[in-house]
Tab-separated table of C-alpha atoms in Angstrom:
chain	number	residue	atom	x	y	z
A	21	VAL	CA	0.083	36.857	-15.862
A	22	SER	CA	-2.384	34.611	-14.021
A	23	PHE	CA	-1.911	30.854	-13.907
A	24	ASP	CA	-5.178	30.303	-15.804
A	25	ALA	CA	-3.902	32.518	-18.641
A	26	LEU	CA	-0.622	30.575	-18.728
A	27	ASP	CA	-2.557	27.303	-18.729
A	28	ASP	CA	-4.595	28.495	-21.691
A	29	LEU	CA	-1.425	29.520	-23.558
A	30	VAL	CA	0.292	26.174	-22.919
A	31	THR	CA	-2.653	24.232	-24.371
A	32	ARG	CA	-2.288	26.183	-27.636
A	33	LEU	CA	1.487	25.765	-27.938
A	34	PRO	CA	3.140	22.919	-29.866
A	35	SER	CA	4.260	19.962	-27.758
A	36	LEU	CA	7.726	20.260	-26.185
A	37	SER	CA	7.925	16.611	-25.182
A	38	ASN	CA	10.772	15.957	-27.642
A	39	ILE	CA	13.048	18.356	-25.719
A	40	GLY	CA	14.850	16.731	-22.791
A	41	PRO	CA	14.955	18.249	-19.282
A	42	ASP	CA	18.635	19.262	-19.570
A	43	ARG	CA	18.118	21.004	-22.903
A	44	LYS	CA	15.032	22.752	-21.530
A	45	GLU	CA	17.039	24.148	-18.624
A	46	GLN	CA	19.672	25.496	-21.025
A	47	LEU	CA	17.038	27.208	-23.155
A	48	VAL	CA	15.262	28.628	-20.084
A	49	SER	CA	18.548	30.091	-18.798
A	50	GLU	CA	19.166	31.635	-22.218
A	51	ALA	CA	15.652	33.106	-22.400
A	52	LEU	CA	15.845	34.568	-18.878
A	53	ALA	CA	19.209	36.190	-19.644
A	54	LEU	CA	17.821	38.125	-22.633
A	55	ASP	CA	15.928	41.392	-22.401
A	56	SER	CA	13.304	42.523	-24.916
A	57	TRP	CA	15.864	44.380	-27.082
A	58	ASN	CA	18.120	41.322	-27.381
A	59	MET	CA	15.078	39.134	-28.040
A	60	ARG	CA	14.123	41.308	-31.036
A	61	ARG	CA	17.598	40.872	-32.511
A	62	LEU	CA	17.185	37.099	-32.706
A	63	SER	CA	15.782	35.317	-35.711
A	64	SER	CA	12.019	34.785	-35.634
A	65	ALA	CA	12.360	30.983	-35.267
A	66	LYS	CA	14.797	31.288	-32.363
A	67	ARG	CA	12.688	34.013	-30.713
A	68	TYR	CA	9.520	31.938	-31.047
A	69	MET	CA	11.198	28.860	-29.589
A	70	LEU	CA	12.562	30.771	-26.570
A	71	ALA	CA	9.150	32.364	-26.010
A	72	MET	CA	7.517	28.910	-25.971
A	73	ILE	CA	10.158	27.593	-23.575
A	74	LEU	CA	9.696	30.570	-21.263
A	75	ILE	CA	5.897	30.211	-21.211
A	76	ASP	CA	6.258	26.496	-20.472
A	77	TYR	CA	8.777	27.290	-17.707
A	78	ARG	CA	6.432	29.805	-16.046
A	79	TRP	CA	3.550	27.316	-16.288
A	80	THR	CA	5.705	24.569	-14.730
A	81	GLU	CA	6.740	26.989	-11.994
A	82	GLY	CA	3.077	27.803	-11.339
A	83	LEU	CA	2.208	24.106	-11.011
A	84	ASP	CA	4.955	23.639	-8.431
A	85	GLN	CA	3.839	26.707	-6.470
A	86	LEU	CA	0.209	25.559	-6.391
A	87	THR	CA	1.232	22.059	-5.318
A	88	MET	CA	3.521	23.439	-2.614
A	89	LEU	CA	0.669	25.602	-1.323
A	90	LEU	CA	-1.598	22.547	-1.138
A	91	VAL	CA	1.017	20.431	0.663
A	92	LYS	CA	1.915	23.165	3.169
A	93	THR	CA	-1.756	23.923	3.888
A	94	MET	CA	-2.473	20.263	4.676
A	95	GLN	CA	0.688	20.036	6.776
A	96	GLU	CA	-0.416	23.080	8.780
A	97	ILE	CA	-3.914	21.613	9.240
A	98	GLU	CA	-2.575	18.275	10.472
A	99	SER	CA	0.056	19.759	12.790
A	100	THR	CA	-2.526	22.122	14.331
A	101	ALA	CA	-4.955	19.227	14.782
A	102	LEU	CA	-2.263	17.177	16.527
A	103	ARG	CA	-1.512	20.046	18.929
A	104	VAL	CA	-5.211	20.402	19.756
A	105	TYR	CA	-5.537	16.641	20.259
A	106	ASN	CA	-2.505	16.453	22.553
A	107	ALA	CA	-3.827	19.371	24.610
A	108	GLU	CA	-7.181	17.596	24.914
A	109	VAL	CA	-5.432	14.425	26.069
A	110	MET	CA	-3.705	16.396	28.806
A	111	LYS	CA	-7.053	17.849	29.900
A	112	ARG	CA	-8.590	14.379	30.053
A	113	GLY	CA	-5.819	13.134	32.299
A	114	ASN	CA	-8.015	13.399	35.412
A	115	GLU	CA	-10.797	11.342	33.778
A	116	ILE	CA	-8.333	8.607	32.822
A	117	LYS	CA	-6.893	8.661	36.326
A	118	THR	CA	-10.400	8.235	37.783
A	119	LEU	CA	-11.155	5.270	35.503
A	120	VAL	CA	-7.871	3.540	36.302
A	121	SER	CA	-8.207	4.104	40.045
A	122	THR	CA	-11.785	2.763	39.990
A	123	LEU	CA	-10.660	-0.376	38.172
A	124	HIS	CA	-7.831	-0.729	40.701
A	125	ASP	CA	-10.251	-0.498	43.637
A	126	ILE	CA	-12.544	-3.143	42.104
A	127	LEU	CA	-9.698	-5.579	41.486
A	128	CYS	CA	-8.220	-5.063	44.955
A	129	TYR	CA	-11.597	-5.650	46.671
A	130	TRP	CA	-12.270	-8.648	44.438
A	131	SER	CA	-8.952	-10.279	45.383
A	132	ALA	CA	-9.377	-9.476	49.083
A	133	THR	CA	-12.817	-11.112	49.424
A	134	ASP	CA	-13.956	-14.680	48.697
A	135	GLY	CA	-17.719	-14.412	49.016
A	136	LYS	CA	-19.691	-13.910	45.818
A	137	ASN	CA	-22.426	-11.983	47.617
A	138	GLN	CA	-19.944	-9.487	49.018
A	139	ARG	CA	-18.417	-8.953	45.593
A	140	TYR	CA	-21.779	-8.451	43.892
A	141	GLU	CA	-22.953	-6.080	46.631
A	142	TYR	CA	-19.768	-4.045	46.220
A	143	LEU	CA	-20.255	-3.814	42.456
A	144	GLU	CA	-23.915	-2.855	42.826
A	145	SER	CA	-23.125	-0.152	45.358
A	146	MET	CA	-20.382	1.284	43.128
A	147	PHE	CA	-22.648	1.222	40.070
A	148	ASP	CA	-25.453	2.950	41.952
A	149	LEU	CA	-22.979	5.566	43.168
A	150	LYS	CA	-21.158	6.477	39.939
A	151	GLY	CA	-21.987	3.870	37.295
A	152	GLU	CA	-23.531	6.245	34.745
A	153	ASP	CA	-20.605	8.686	35.047
A	154	LEU	CA	-18.086	5.879	34.569
A	155	ILE	CA	-19.861	4.532	31.457
A	156	GLN	CA	-20.026	7.999	29.911
A	157	ALA	CA	-16.363	8.652	30.716
A	158	CYS	CA	-15.392	5.305	29.133
A	159	GLN	CA	-17.382	6.048	25.969
A	160	GLN	CA	-15.829	9.504	25.636
A	161	HIS	CA	-12.335	8.138	26.179
A	162	LEU	CA	-12.761	5.321	23.637
A	163	THR	CA	-14.279	7.671	21.058
A	164	HIS	CA	-11.584	10.293	21.557
A	165	HIS	CA	-8.801	7.706	21.456
A	166	GLY	CA	-10.199	5.902	18.388
A	167	GLU	CA	-10.825	9.017	16.303
A	168	GLY	CA	-7.600	10.721	17.355
A	169	HIS	CA	-6.907	14.107	15.778
A	170	ARG	CA	-8.978	13.387	12.652
A	171	PRO	CA	-12.192	15.224	13.665
A	172	THR	CA	-10.111	18.360	14.208
A	173	VAL	CA	-8.474	17.826	10.806
A	174	VAL	CA	-11.948	17.744	9.249
A	175	ALA	CA	-12.999	20.937	11.054
A	176	LEU	CA	-9.849	22.817	9.986
A	177	PHE	CA	-10.047	21.408	6.449
A	178	THR	CA	-13.603	22.727	6.071
A	179	GLN	CA	-12.284	26.260	6.602
A	180	LYS	CA	-9.731	25.843	3.789
A	181	ARG	CA	-11.859	23.625	1.539
A	182	SER	CA	-12.711	26.199	-1.145
A	183	MET	CA	-9.063	27.133	-1.691
A	184	LEU	CA	-7.879	23.515	-1.802
A	185	ILE	CA	-10.624	22.519	-4.259
A	186	GLU	CA	-9.719	25.418	-6.580
A	187	ILE	CA	-6.055	24.378	-6.473
A	188	MET	CA	-6.882	20.756	-7.242
A	189	LYS	CA	-9.012	21.799	-10.250
A	190	ARG	CA	-5.882	23.257	-11.834
A	191	LEU	CA	-3.473	20.403	-11.104
A	192	PRO	CA	-3.113	17.566	-13.683
A	193	LEU	CA	-2.806	14.805	-11.080
A	194	ASP	CA	-1.347	11.421	-12.028
A	195	SER	CA	0.299	8.499	-10.245
A	196	ASP	CA	2.068	5.187	-10.520
A	197	ALA	CA	0.190	1.876	-10.357
A	198	SER	CA	-0.060	1.899	-6.536
A	199	CYS	CA	-2.252	5.028	-6.359
A	200	GLN	CA	-4.607	4.683	-9.327
A	201	SER	CA	-7.744	4.458	-7.156
A	202	LEU	CA	-6.650	7.559	-5.249
A	203	VAL	CA	-6.221	9.601	-8.437
A	204	LYS	CA	-9.508	8.351	-9.927
A	205	PHE	CA	-11.350	9.562	-6.815
A	206	LYS	CA	-10.387	13.138	-7.755
A	207	GLN	CA	-13.387	13.288	-10.093
A	208	GLN	CA	-15.688	12.403	-7.205
A	209	ILE	CA	-14.001	14.977	-4.930
A	210	LEU	CA	-14.586	17.734	-7.494
A	211	ALA	CA	-18.173	16.527	-8.015
A	212	PHE	CA	-19.092	16.981	-4.348
A	213	LYS	CA	-20.965	20.196	-3.628
A	214	ARG	CA	-20.486	22.475	-0.658
A	215	LYS	CA	-24.005	21.752	0.586
A	216	ASP	CA	-23.342	17.979	0.560
A	217	SER	CA	-22.880	16.758	4.120
A	218	VAL	CA	-23.939	13.108	4.314
A	219	ILE	CA	-24.852	11.098	1.212
A	220	LYS	CA	-25.948	7.526	0.627
A	221	MET	CA	-23.164	5.183	-0.400
A	222	LYS	CA	-23.640	3.795	-3.896
A	223	PRO	CA	-22.202	0.309	-4.531
A	224	HIS	CA	-19.305	0.158	-7.008
A	225	VAL	CA	-19.292	3.964	-7.293
A	226	HIS	CA	-17.329	5.143	-4.269
A	227	ASP	CA	-14.051	3.202	-4.306
A	228	LEU	CA	-12.433	3.903	-0.926
A	229	SER	CA	-9.682	1.306	-1.147
A	230	TRP	CA	-7.124	4.131	-0.957
A	231	ALA	CA	-8.361	5.299	2.493
A	232	SER	CA	-6.820	3.992	5.699
A	233	ARG	CA	-8.985	1.995	8.087
A	234	SER	CA	-9.062	4.854	10.612
A	235	TRP	CA	-10.345	7.341	8.037
A	236	ASN	CA	-12.754	4.756	6.587
A	237	ASP	CA	-14.338	4.066	9.979
A	238	LEU	CA	-14.821	7.781	10.512
A	239	ALA	CA	-16.145	8.605	7.026
A	240	VAL	CA	-18.531	5.666	6.504
A	241	THR	CA	-21.359	4.936	8.945
A	242	THR	CA	-24.179	2.370	8.865
A	243	ASP	CA	-27.816	3.111	9.703
A	244	ASN	CA	-29.003	0.781	12.483
A	245	LEU	CA	-32.535	0.450	11.021
A	246	SER	CA	-32.082	0.326	7.249
A	247	TYR	CA	-28.469	-0.925	7.310
A	248	GLU	CA	-27.689	1.579	4.586
A	249	GLN	CA	-24.179	2.993	4.497
A	250	HIS	CA	-23.722	6.747	4.520
A	251	LEU	CA	-20.680	8.733	3.450
A	252	HIS	CA	-19.672	11.854	5.399
A	253	VAL	CA	-18.503	14.122	2.596
A	254	ARG	CA	-16.290	16.593	4.498
A	255	THR	CA	-14.567	13.709	6.270
A	256	ILE	CA	-13.776	11.781	3.097
A	257	GLU	CA	-12.577	15.003	1.434
A	258	ALA	CA	-10.190	15.679	4.314
A	259	ALA	CA	-8.997	12.063	4.179
A	260	TRP	CA	-8.393	12.310	0.414
A	261	PHE	CA	-6.392	15.551	0.598
A	262	SER	CA	-4.364	14.192	3.514
A	263	THR	CA	-3.542	11.033	1.529
A	264	ILE	CA	-2.727	13.094	-1.580
A	265	LYS	CA	-0.314	15.197	0.454
A	266	LYS	CA	1.564	12.101	1.622
A	267	SER	CA	1.600	10.563	-1.863
A	268	LEU	CA	2.925	13.767	-3.459
A	269	LYS	CA	5.781	13.879	-0.963
A	270	SER	CA	6.641	10.229	-1.667
A	271	TYR	CA	6.246	10.728	-5.475
A	272	HIS	CA	3.688	7.908	-5.773
A	273	CYS	CA	1.481	10.739	-7.046
A	274	TYR	CA	2.826	13.536	-9.201
A	275	ILE	CA	1.710	16.562	-11.188
A	276	SER	CA	2.117	16.119	-14.939
A	277	GLY	CA	4.202	18.993	-16.290
A	278	ALA	CA	5.573	20.133	-12.936
A	279	ARG	CA	9.247	20.026	-12.071
A	280	VAL	CA	9.604	19.659	-8.293
A	281	TYR	CA	6.422	17.564	-7.998
A	282	GLY	CA	6.546	16.164	-11.530
A	283	ASN	CA	6.873	12.617	-12.799
A	284	PRO	CA	10.179	11.264	-11.417
A	285	ASP	CA	10.522	8.996	-14.463
A	286	ASP	CA	11.100	12.090	-16.633
A	287	TYR	CA	14.459	12.593	-14.944
A	288	LEU	CA	15.599	8.970	-15.166
A	289	VAL	CA	17.849	7.549	-17.850
A	290	ASP	CA	16.222	4.782	-19.886
A	291	TRP	CA	17.938	1.378	-19.910
A	292	GLY	CA	19.117	1.668	-23.499
A	293	GLN	CA	20.880	4.954	-22.809
A	294	TYR	CA	22.165	3.627	-19.477
A	295	ASP	CA	23.929	0.700	-21.152
A	296	LYS	CA	25.724	3.132	-23.460
A	297	LEU	CA	26.719	5.445	-20.601
A	298	LEU	CA	27.758	2.695	-18.160
A	299	PRO	CA	31.427	2.426	-19.292
A	300	THR	CA	31.835	6.199	-19.003
A	301	ILE	CA	30.162	6.248	-15.572
A	302	VAL	CA	32.471	3.502	-14.270
A	303	GLU	CA	35.572	5.247	-15.655
A	304	THR	CA	34.780	8.739	-14.364
A	305	THR	CA	33.347	7.835	-10.960
A	306	ASP	CA	34.017	5.363	-8.162
A	307	LEU	CA	30.579	3.790	-8.613
A	308	PRO	CA	30.469	0.036	-9.307
A	309	ALA	CA	28.780	-1.337	-12.413
A	310	SER	CA	26.191	-3.598	-10.732
A	311	GLY	CA	23.479	-2.841	-8.204
A	312	LYS	CA	24.599	-5.546	-5.767
A	313	GLU	CA	28.143	-4.164	-5.702
A	314	PHE	CA	26.765	-0.641	-5.151
A	315	VAL	CA	24.642	-1.764	-2.178
A	316	SER	CA	27.579	-3.675	-0.690
A	317	GLN	CA	29.883	-0.676	-1.112
A	318	LEU	CA	27.342	1.693	0.388
A	319	LYS	CA	26.826	-0.541	3.447
A	320	SER	CA	30.575	-0.776	3.948
A	321	GLU	CA	30.987	3.010	3.758
A	322	LEU	CA	28.133	3.588	6.198
A	323	LYS	CA	29.621	1.103	8.689
A	324	THR	CA	33.011	2.826	8.392
A	325	HIS	CA	31.505	6.284	8.961
A	326	ALA	CA	29.449	5.017	11.907
A	327	LYS	CA	32.574	3.491	13.491
A	328	GLN	CA	34.523	6.734	13.009
A	329	ILE	CA	31.726	8.769	14.631
A	330	ASP	CA	31.574	6.372	17.583
A	331	GLU	CA	35.342	6.606	18.076
A	332	THR	CA	35.404	10.411	17.920
A	333	PHE	CA	32.259	10.890	20.036
A	334	PRO	CA	34.102	11.758	23.294
A	335	SER	CA	35.807	14.689	21.551
A	336	ILE	CA	32.628	16.106	20.003
A	337	GLU	CA	31.793	19.466	21.588
A	338	GLY	CA	28.259	19.949	22.857
A	339	ALA	CA	27.331	16.249	23.017
A	340	TYR	CA	27.430	14.209	26.217
A	341	PHE	CA	25.433	11.689	28.224
A	342	LYS	CA	23.635	12.566	31.444
A	343	ASN	CA	21.800	9.786	33.329
A	344	ASP	CA	21.846	7.590	30.208
A	345	GLU	CA	20.286	10.410	28.175
A	346	LEU	CA	22.042	12.030	25.226
A	347	ILE	CA	22.310	15.810	25.657
A	348	LEU	CA	23.029	17.938	22.587
A	349	LYS	CA	24.048	21.562	22.864
A	350	LYS	CA	25.125	24.027	20.226
A	351	ALA	CA	28.891	23.948	19.973
A	352	HIS	CA	30.567	27.374	19.945
A	353	LYS	CA	33.748	27.562	17.905
A	354	PRO	CA	35.654	30.823	17.405
A	355	TYR	CA	35.548	31.984	13.810
A	356	THR	CA	38.851	32.083	11.955
A	357	SER	CA	39.084	33.597	8.497
A	358	LYS	CA	41.345	31.955	5.919
A	359	THR	CA	41.782	35.209	3.987
A	360	LEU	CA	42.233	37.679	6.853
A	361	ALA	CA	45.960	37.019	7.478
A	362	PRO	CA	46.985	37.228	3.764
A	363	LEU	CA	44.907	40.397	3.433
A	364	GLN	CA	46.606	42.023	6.430
A	365	ALA	CA	50.040	41.038	5.049
A	366	ALA	CA	49.207	42.529	1.641
A	367	ILE	CA	47.993	45.765	3.236
A	368	ALA	CA	51.173	46.004	5.332
A	369	GLU	CA	53.287	45.478	2.207
A	370	LYS	CA	51.439	47.985	0.008
A	371	MET	CA	50.807	50.554	2.755
A	372	PRO	CA	53.860	50.726	5.059
A	373	LYS	CA	53.431	52.678	8.266
A	374	PRO	CA	54.709	56.270	7.815
A	375	SER	CA	57.362	57.425	10.257
A	376	ILE	CA	56.881	60.821	11.852
């Protein structure tokens, strides 16, 4: 069954919001364990309820799979862009070396001479010789360093844009208070057309407060004559999906109805229920009752573990220092089975060696 068909079914089912996450998991496990013959043996009410739970489970699973595909695609785009950028930096090493050595020569000559005329003549001769090349190299270096890997992200995003847009159309995106402007911009992202490249910025329409300064500088440009601001559509789309990816991983944004990427508040105990459960939690666990005591206990345990690791470090196999650098190697430890010796003893007892 396609996700769109499941989505259509879920919209026509009664709300399951009154069923808690734990109870849902129990019902899902029960529904998955039954085959069609056992399903038919159930009462109609029970069968209908399990069918609704199963449809909702498959829909939730589909939301998580779509979100995971979006996150992994953006991760792949960004990691590839970083590799390309780092390779380009290595290629530009000679240009940077030339710029630094030229600056070094100017400063050395300037400090070695006192006459202003000699200094000016030296600068004029150097500018006449390679001034234009130096200016161009400086501009390229500053542009490349300022933009970083983002132009490559935009180029790679453009290749995957159609798929990512189709995924986002199907995801009920929501967020906490810190990412409201980011979620609201989804409507604008879906409104952009493929043919849109550069559009005029409309005041109070395009809220880009969610974008970082680096992405903002790259996506918004100002015309030198009319002073109108223009928005580069593919760039702002790439910036938005990149920010969404980070916010989904930090759970500031979430997908309503999903499980892995769903609203984290759905799996939290409300304060009224917490107060009732607190005595039981304290009795059955070693957790303290207050938050301050918990933080203090956790810090103490971490300090103790850190001290134990430091004391046992010399005996750790595969870890040592070489020239003040920590070297880690895979430790090889012979495998010993806990059940092999009892098994051999049992075999020897049940199957004694025959004498010839």
